[in-house]
Coordinates of C-alpha atoms in Angstrom, one line a residue:
M1 CA 7.0 -12.9 5.7
N2 CA 4.0 -15.3 6.0
D3 CA 2.3 -17.7 3.6
R4 CA -0.7 -15.4 2.9
I5 CA -1.9 -14.5 -0.6
G6 CA -3.7 -11.2 -1.4
A7 CA -3.6 -7.8 0.3
P8 CA -1.7 -7.5 3.6
G9 CA -4.0 -8.9 6.2
S10 CA -6.0 -12.1 6.3
G11 CA -5.9 -13.5 2.8
L12 CA -5.6 -17.1 1.5
S13 CA -2.7 -19.4 2.0
R14 CA -0.8 -20.4 -1.2
R15 CA -2.3 -23.9 -0.9
E16 CA -5.8 -22.4 -0.8
L17 CA -5.1 -20.3 -3.8
M18 CA -3.9 -23.3 -5.8
I19 CA -7.1 -25.2 -4.8
A20 CA -9.3 -22.2 -5.8
T21 CA -7.6 -21.8 -9.2
G22 CA -7.5 -25.5 -10.0
G23 CA -3.7 -25.5 -9.9
A24 CA -1.2 -23.8 -12.2
A25 CA -2.8 -25.2 -15.3
A26 CA -5.9 -23.1 -14.7
L27 CA -3.8 -19.9 -14.6
A28 CA -2.2 -20.8 -17.9
G29 CA -5.6 -21.5 -19.4
C30 CA -6.8 -18.7 -21.7
M31 CA -3.9 -17.1 -23.5
S32 CA -5.8 -14.5 -25.5
R33 CA -5.2 -10.8 -24.6
G34 CA -8.8 -9.5 -24.6
Q35 CA -9.8 -5.9 -24.0
G36 CA -7.4 -5.4 -21.1
A37 CA -4.4 -5.5 -23.4
D38 CA -2.7 -2.4 -24.9
P39 CA -2.1 -3.1 -28.6
E40 CA 0.4 -0.3 -28.7
S41 CA 2.4 -1.5 -25.7
S42 CA 6.2 -2.0 -26.1
D43 CA 7.8 -5.4 -26.6
S44 CA 9.8 -5.1 -23.4
S45 CA 9.5 -8.0 -21.0
G46 CA 10.3 -5.8 -18.0
D47 CA 13.4 -7.9 -17.3
E48 CA 15.8 -5.6 -19.0
E49 CA 18.7 -4.3 -16.9
D50 CA 19.1 -0.5 -16.4
A51 CA 21.3 1.9 -14.4
S52 CA 19.5 0.9 -11.2
S53 CA 19.8 -2.8 -11.7
G54 CA 22.3 -3.1 -9.0
L55 CA 19.8 -2.0 -6.3
P56 CA 17.7 -4.5 -4.4
Q57 CA 14.1 -4.8 -5.6
T58 CA 11.2 -3.9 -3.2
S59 CA 8.9 -6.6 -1.9
A60 CA 5.2 -6.4 -0.9
P61 CA 4.6 -4.8 2.5
E62 CA 4.3 -7.2 5.4
V63 CA 2.3 -7.0 8.6
V64 CA 4.6 -6.8 11.7
R65 CA 2.8 -7.7 14.9
V66 CA 5.0 -5.6 17.2
D67 CA 3.4 -6.7 20.5
E68 CA 4.3 -10.3 19.6
Q69 CA 8.0 -9.5 19.4
G70 CA 8.3 -7.7 22.8
G71 CA 7.1 -4.3 21.7
S72 CA 10.1 -3.4 19.6
V73 CA 10.9 -3.1 15.9
T74 CA 13.8 -1.7 13.9
L75 CA 13.1 0.1 10.6
R76 CA 16.0 0.5 8.2
S77 CA 16.2 2.9 5.2
V78 CA 17.2 0.9 2.1
T79 CA 17.8 2.4 -1.3
A80 CA 16.0 0.2 -3.8
R81 CA 14.2 0.0 -7.2
H82 CA 10.5 -0.3 -7.2
P83 CA 8.7 -2.2 -10.0
V84 CA 5.2 -0.8 -10.1
H85 CA 4.2 -3.1 -12.9
P86 CA 7.0 -4.9 -14.7
M87 CA 5.0 -6.5 -17.5
D88 CA 4.2 -5.0 -20.9
S89 CA 0.4 -5.4 -20.4
M90 CA -1.9 -2.5 -19.8
G91 CA 0.6 0.3 -20.5
G92 CA 3.5 -1.3 -18.7
P93 CA 6.3 -1.7 -17.9
I94 CA 6.4 0.9 -15.1
E95 CA 9.3 1.2 -12.7
L96 CA 10.5 3.8 -10.2
P97 CA 14.2 3.4 -10.7
Q98 CA 15.1 4.6 -7.1
V99 CA 13.0 4.7 -3.9
W100 CA 14.0 4.8 -0.2
A101 CA 12.2 1.8 1.3
F102 CA 11.7 0.8 4.9
Q103 CA 12.8 -2.6 6.0
A104 CA 11.6 -4.1 9.3
D105 CA 14.1 -6.2 11.3
D106 CA 15.2 -9.0 9.0
G107 CA 12.4 -8.6 6.5
E108 CA 12.5 -7.3 2.9
P109 CA 12.5 -3.6 2.0
S110 CA 9.1 -2.5 0.8
V111 CA 7.1 0.5 -0.5
P112 CA 4.8 1.1 1.3
G113 CA 6.8 0.3 4.4
P114 CA 5.9 -2.6 6.8
I115 CA 2.5 -2.4 8.5
L116 CA 3.3 -2.0 12.2
R117 CA 0.4 -3.5 14.2
T118 CA 0.0 -3.5 18.0
T119 CA -2.7 -3.5 20.6
E120 CA -4.0 -0.6 22.7
G121 CA -1.8 -0.2 25.8
N122 CA 1.2 -2.0 24.3
D123 CA 3.6 0.8 23.5
M124 CA 6.2 0.4 20.9
E125 CA 9.9 1.2 20.7
V126 CA 10.8 1.9 17.1
T127 CA 14.4 2.2 16.2
L128 CA 15.3 4.0 13.0
D129 CA 18.5 2.4 11.8
N130 CA 20.2 4.9 9.4
T131 CA 23.7 3.4 9.6
D132 CA 23.8 2.4 5.9
A133 CA 21.7 5.3 4.5
G134 CA 23.0 8.3 2.5
H135 CA 20.5 10.9 3.8
P136 CA 19.2 12.1 7.1
H137 CA 15.8 10.7 8.1
T138 CA 13.2 10.8 11.0
L139 CA 10.0 9.0 11.9
H140 CA 6.7 10.8 12.6
F141 CA 3.6 8.8 13.7
H142 CA 0.2 10.3 13.1
G143 CA -2.7 9.8 15.5
V144 CA -1.2 8.8 18.8
R145 CA -0.4 11.1 21.7
K146 CA 3.4 11.1 22.4
S147 CA 6.1 13.1 24.1
W148 CA 7.6 16.1 22.4
K149 CA 11.0 14.6 21.6
N150 CA 9.2 11.6 19.9
D151 CA 7.3 13.7 17.5
G152 CA 9.8 13.1 14.6
V153 CA 9.9 16.6 13.3
P154 CA 13.6 17.7 13.2
T155 CA 13.1 21.5 13.2
T156 CA 10.8 21.4 16.3
T157 CA 12.4 18.6 18.3
G158 CA 16.1 19.0 17.5
V159 CA 16.2 15.2 16.7
T160 CA 17.6 14.3 13.3
V161 CA 18.9 10.8 12.5
Y162 CA 21.9 11.4 10.3
P163 CA 23.7 8.7 8.1
G164 CA 25.5 6.3 10.3
E165 CA 23.2 6.9 13.3
K166 CA 20.4 5.1 15.1
H167 CA 17.6 6.6 17.2
T168 CA 14.8 4.9 19.1
Y169 CA 11.4 6.5 19.3
T170 CA 8.9 5.6 22.0
I171 CA 5.4 5.5 20.4
P172 CA 2.5 5.0 22.8
A173 CA -0.4 2.8 21.6
N174 CA -2.9 5.1 23.2
V175 CA -5.3 6.0 20.3
P176 CA -6.9 2.9 18.8
G177 CA -7.3 2.9 15.0
T178 CA -5.5 3.0 11.7
H179 CA -2.7 5.5 11.5
F180 CA 0.1 6.6 9.3
Y181 CA 3.9 7.0 9.7
H182 CA 6.5 8.7 7.5
C183 CA 9.8 10.4 7.4
H184 CA 9.5 14.1 8.3
Y185 CA 12.9 15.3 7.1
Q186 CA 12.4 17.2 3.8
T187 CA 8.9 15.7 3.9
H188 CA 7.9 16.7 0.4
R189 CA 10.7 14.7 -1.1
H190 CA 11.1 11.8 1.3
I191 CA 7.5 10.7 1.2
D192 CA 7.7 10.9 -2.6
M193 CA 10.8 8.6 -2.4
G194 CA 8.7 6.0 -0.6
M195 CA 9.3 6.6 3.1
Y196 CA 5.8 5.9 4.5
G197 CA 3.6 3.1 6.0
I198 CA 0.6 2.1 8.1
F199 CA 0.5 2.0 11.9
R200 CA -2.4 0.1 13.4
V201 CA -3.5 0.1 17.0
D202 CA -6.2 -2.5 17.7
P203 CA -8.5 -1.5 20.6
K204 CA -8.6 -3.8 23.6
G205 CA -11.0 -6.6 22.9
Y206 CA -10.8 -6.1 19.2
E207 CA -12.9 -8.5 17.0
P208 CA -11.4 -8.9 13.6
A209 CA -13.6 -9.3 10.5
D210 CA -13.6 -12.5 8.5
R211 CA -11.4 -10.8 6.0
E212 CA -9.3 -7.7 6.9
Y213 CA -6.9 -5.9 4.6
F214 CA -4.7 -2.9 4.5
F215 CA -4.2 -0.5 1.6
T216 CA -2.0 2.5 1.1
L217 CA -2.9 4.9 -1.7
K218 CA -0.2 7.0 -3.4
D219 CA 0.2 9.4 -6.3
W220 CA 3.7 9.8 -7.7
D221 CA 5.6 12.2 -9.9
S222 CA 8.1 9.8 -11.2
R223 CA 10.5 12.6 -12.1
V224 CA 11.7 12.8 -8.5
N225 CA 12.6 9.1 -8.4
R226 CA 14.3 9.3 -11.8
Q227 CA 16.2 12.4 -10.8
M228 CA 17.5 10.7 -7.6
A229 CA 18.5 7.7 -9.8
G230 CA 20.7 10.1 -11.8
E231 CA 18.5 10.8 -14.9
N232 CA 18.7 14.3 -16.4
V233 CA 15.2 15.5 -15.6
D234 CA 13.8 18.7 -14.2
Y235 CA 11.6 18.4 -11.1
S236 CA 10.1 21.0 -8.7
P237 CA 7.7 20.1 -5.9
R238 CA 5.9 23.4 -6.8
Q239 CA 5.2 21.9 -10.2
R240 CA 4.4 18.4 -9.2
N241 CA 2.6 16.5 -12.0
P242 CA 1.7 12.9 -10.9
D243 CA 2.0 10.2 -13.6
V244 CA 1.9 7.0 -11.5
F245 CA -0.9 5.9 -9.2
T246 CA -0.6 3.0 -6.9
I247 CA -2.4 0.8 -4.3
N248 CA 0.2 -0.7 -2.0
G249 CA 2.8 0.4 -4.4
K250 CA 1.4 -1.3 -7.5
S251 CA -0.7 -0.3 -10.5
L252 CA -3.3 -2.4 -12.3
P253 CA -2.9 -5.1 -13.4
R254 CA 0.0 -5.8 -10.9
T255 CA -2.4 -4.9 -8.1
L256 CA -4.2 -8.2 -8.8
H257 CA -1.0 -10.3 -8.6
P258 CA -1.7 -12.6 -5.6
E259 CA 1.8 -12.3 -4.1
E260 CA 3.1 -8.8 -5.1
G261 CA -0.3 -7.1 -5.4
S262 CA -3.3 -6.6 -3.2
P263 CA -6.4 -8.4 -4.5
I264 CA -9.3 -8.4 -2.0
I265 CA -10.0 -12.1 -1.8
V266 CA -13.3 -13.1 -0.2
D267 CA -15.8 -15.9 0.1
R268 CA -19.5 -15.2 -0.2
G269 CA -20.9 -14.3 3.2
D270 CA -17.6 -12.9 4.6
T271 CA -17.6 -9.7 6.6
V272 CA -14.8 -7.6 5.0
R273 CA -12.9 -4.8 6.7
L274 CA -10.6 -2.5 4.6
H275 CA -8.1 -0.1 6.2
M276 CA -7.2 2.6 3.7
V277 CA -4.5 5.3 4.2
N278 CA -3.7 8.1 1.7
A279 CA 0.1 8.6 1.7
G280 CA 0.0 10.9 -1.3
Y281 CA -0.8 14.6 -2.0
M282 CA -4.1 14.3 -3.8
S283 CA -7.5 13.1 -2.7
H284 CA -8.8 9.8 -4.0
P285 CA -12.5 9.0 -4.1
M286 CA -12.5 5.2 -3.7
H287 CA -15.4 3.3 -5.2
T288 CA -16.5 -0.3 -5.0
H289 CA -18.5 -2.1 -7.7
N290 CA -21.5 -4.0 -6.6
H291 CA -20.9 -3.7 -2.9
R292 CA -22.1 -1.0 -0.5
Y293 CA -20.1 -0.4 2.7
R294 CA -20.1 1.6 5.9
L295 CA -17.4 3.9 7.0
V296 CA -16.7 2.6 10.6
E297 CA -13.4 4.4 11.5
K298 CA -11.8 7.7 10.4
D299 CA -8.3 8.9 11.5
G300 CA -8.4 6.8 14.6
G301 CA -11.9 7.8 15.6
Q302 CA -14.7 5.2 15.9
I303 CA -17.8 6.3 14.0
P304 CA -21.0 5.7 16.1
E305 CA -23.3 3.1 14.6
A306 CA -26.1 5.7 14.4
A307 CA -23.9 7.8 12.2
Q308 CA -23.0 5.0 9.8
Y309 CA -24.8 4.6 6.5
E310 CA -24.3 2.5 3.3
Q311 CA -22.3 4.1 0.5
D312 CA -20.1 3.0 -2.4
I313 CA -17.6 5.9 -2.6
T314 CA -15.5 7.6 0.1
N315 CA -13.1 10.4 -0.7
V316 CA -9.8 9.9 1.1
A317 CA -7.8 13.1 1.5
P318 CA -4.1 13.3 2.0
A319 CA -3.0 11.6 5.3
E320 CA -6.6 10.5 6.1
R321 CA -7.3 7.0 7.2
H322 CA -10.7 5.4 6.4
T323 CA -11.8 2.0 7.5
I324 CA -14.8 0.6 5.7
E325 CA -16.7 -2.6 6.2
F326 CA -19.1 -4.6 3.9
E327 CA -20.6 -8.0 3.4
A328 CA -19.4 -10.1 0.5
D329 CA -23.0 -10.7 -0.6
A330 CA -22.8 -10.2 -4.4
D331 CA -23.0 -12.8 -7.1
P332 CA -19.6 -14.4 -6.8
G333 CA -17.3 -12.8 -9.4
I334 CA -14.6 -10.2 -9.9
Y335 CA -15.5 -6.6 -9.1
L336 CA -13.4 -3.4 -9.2
M337 CA -12.4 -1.1 -6.4
H338 CA -10.8 2.0 -7.8
C339 CA -10.2 5.7 -7.6
H340 CA -13.0 7.5 -9.4
K341 CA -10.8 10.3 -10.7
V342 CA -10.6 8.3 -13.9
N343 CA -7.2 9.7 -15.0
H344 CA -5.9 8.1 -11.8
A345 CA -7.0 4.7 -13.2
M346 CA -4.5 4.9 -16.0
N347 CA -1.0 3.8 -16.8
G348 CA 0.3 6.7 -18.8
T349 CA -2.2 6.9 -21.7
S350 CA -3.4 3.4 -21.2
Y351 CA -6.8 2.7 -19.6
P352 CA -7.4 0.8 -17.4
G353 CA -4.4 0.9 -15.0
G354 CA -3.2 2.9 -12.1
M355 CA -5.2 3.0 -8.8
V356 CA -7.5 0.0 -9.5
N357 CA -7.9 -3.1 -7.4
G358 CA -10.4 -6.0 -7.4
I359 CA -12.8 -7.7 -5.0
V360 CA -12.2 -11.3 -6.1
Y361 CA -14.5 -14.1 -4.9
R362 CA -12.7 -17.4 -4.5
D363 CA -15.5 -19.1 -6.5
A364 CA -14.5 -17.0 -9.5
M365 CA -10.8 -17.8 -9.4
D366 CA -11.1 -21.0 -11.5
T367 CA -12.3 -19.1 -14.6
D368 CA -10.8 -18.0 -17.9
V369 CA -11.4 -14.4 -16.9
F370 CA -9.3 -14.7 -13.8
A371 CA -6.6 -16.6 -15.8
D372 CA -6.5 -13.7 -18.2
L373 CA -6.1 -11.2 -15.4
M374 CA -3.3 -13.3 -13.9
E375 CA -1.5 -13.3 -17.2
Y376 CA -1.8 -9.5 -17.5
A377 CA -0.5 -9.3 -13.9
G378 CA 2.4 -11.6 -14.6
Y379 CA 1.4 -14.4 -12.1
E380 CA 2.6 -17.8 -13.3
G381 CA 1.1 -19.9 -10.5

């Protein structure tokens, strides 16, 4: 894990965050609840123990630069509990009592899984370590061209990684762009249990933006996670009814938590590039407030400049990958980025919540408004 704050990518350092907010005292500043609070929320602090308390807790996804560690990475399947939003603000607390998280090498288990990043031409060897897992798994990588036996589909390749086994996949980095990986064993259930992540292949000579961030969108029917945790609930994938909506595994206001969430932290004048992957089963029209962007990549394909145009909403279908780019040229403040299916921007019956994030200018972080948001998100500085 590194010392960066904000969404996975090129955020601030913790020191920069403390300078921007005026130190911990600024975050403790305004203690009123304001319009974002839910007056009917429970008194739970989110720290209560439950039947899943013995499981490890997921962490925020990290970026693994695979080409900097010899082209190899090991992914382990870890049964964990996943706090989507552990506070009682804005309709919380919300927790998935059991998920199957991916852990890269000696890192922390996370949902989404680690972001595997490499460079065009630097092929990867990805070892799926299933020695401590209780279920069969596989790995399937979208986008790149690979050999038959490395496709990750058990029924068509004959390769299943059973509990107690390991298997190494060779994944060529031959299609630049932002891609998606997931377990392809009983796919309808295993993705819903958290087995997915982003795979990024930078083209040769890639020029990063001033700020570059990764986002995974996901809709959840929490009944499957509760069922796998032993709760007496009925669930059928044919009658799926999503009730939790996340960006990088978190719902508003936890999405704005600098360490566990994914705020889009910018300075005025920055060029900002956002890589979005839809790991769920529903489409999500993602909308930015006060910023217009260009869609520059889709599903590993570069969009010619002549075909790009300014817009403020892009509909990301299941398994699609959209990379958008914009200039941070607005009046410095705090602006939403959210799914415009408004019932996806809720935590249960509480609005706002769910699949909502924020474009946060550093100049606005030393304000009472930002301090309130940090209180709702549970960030103590």
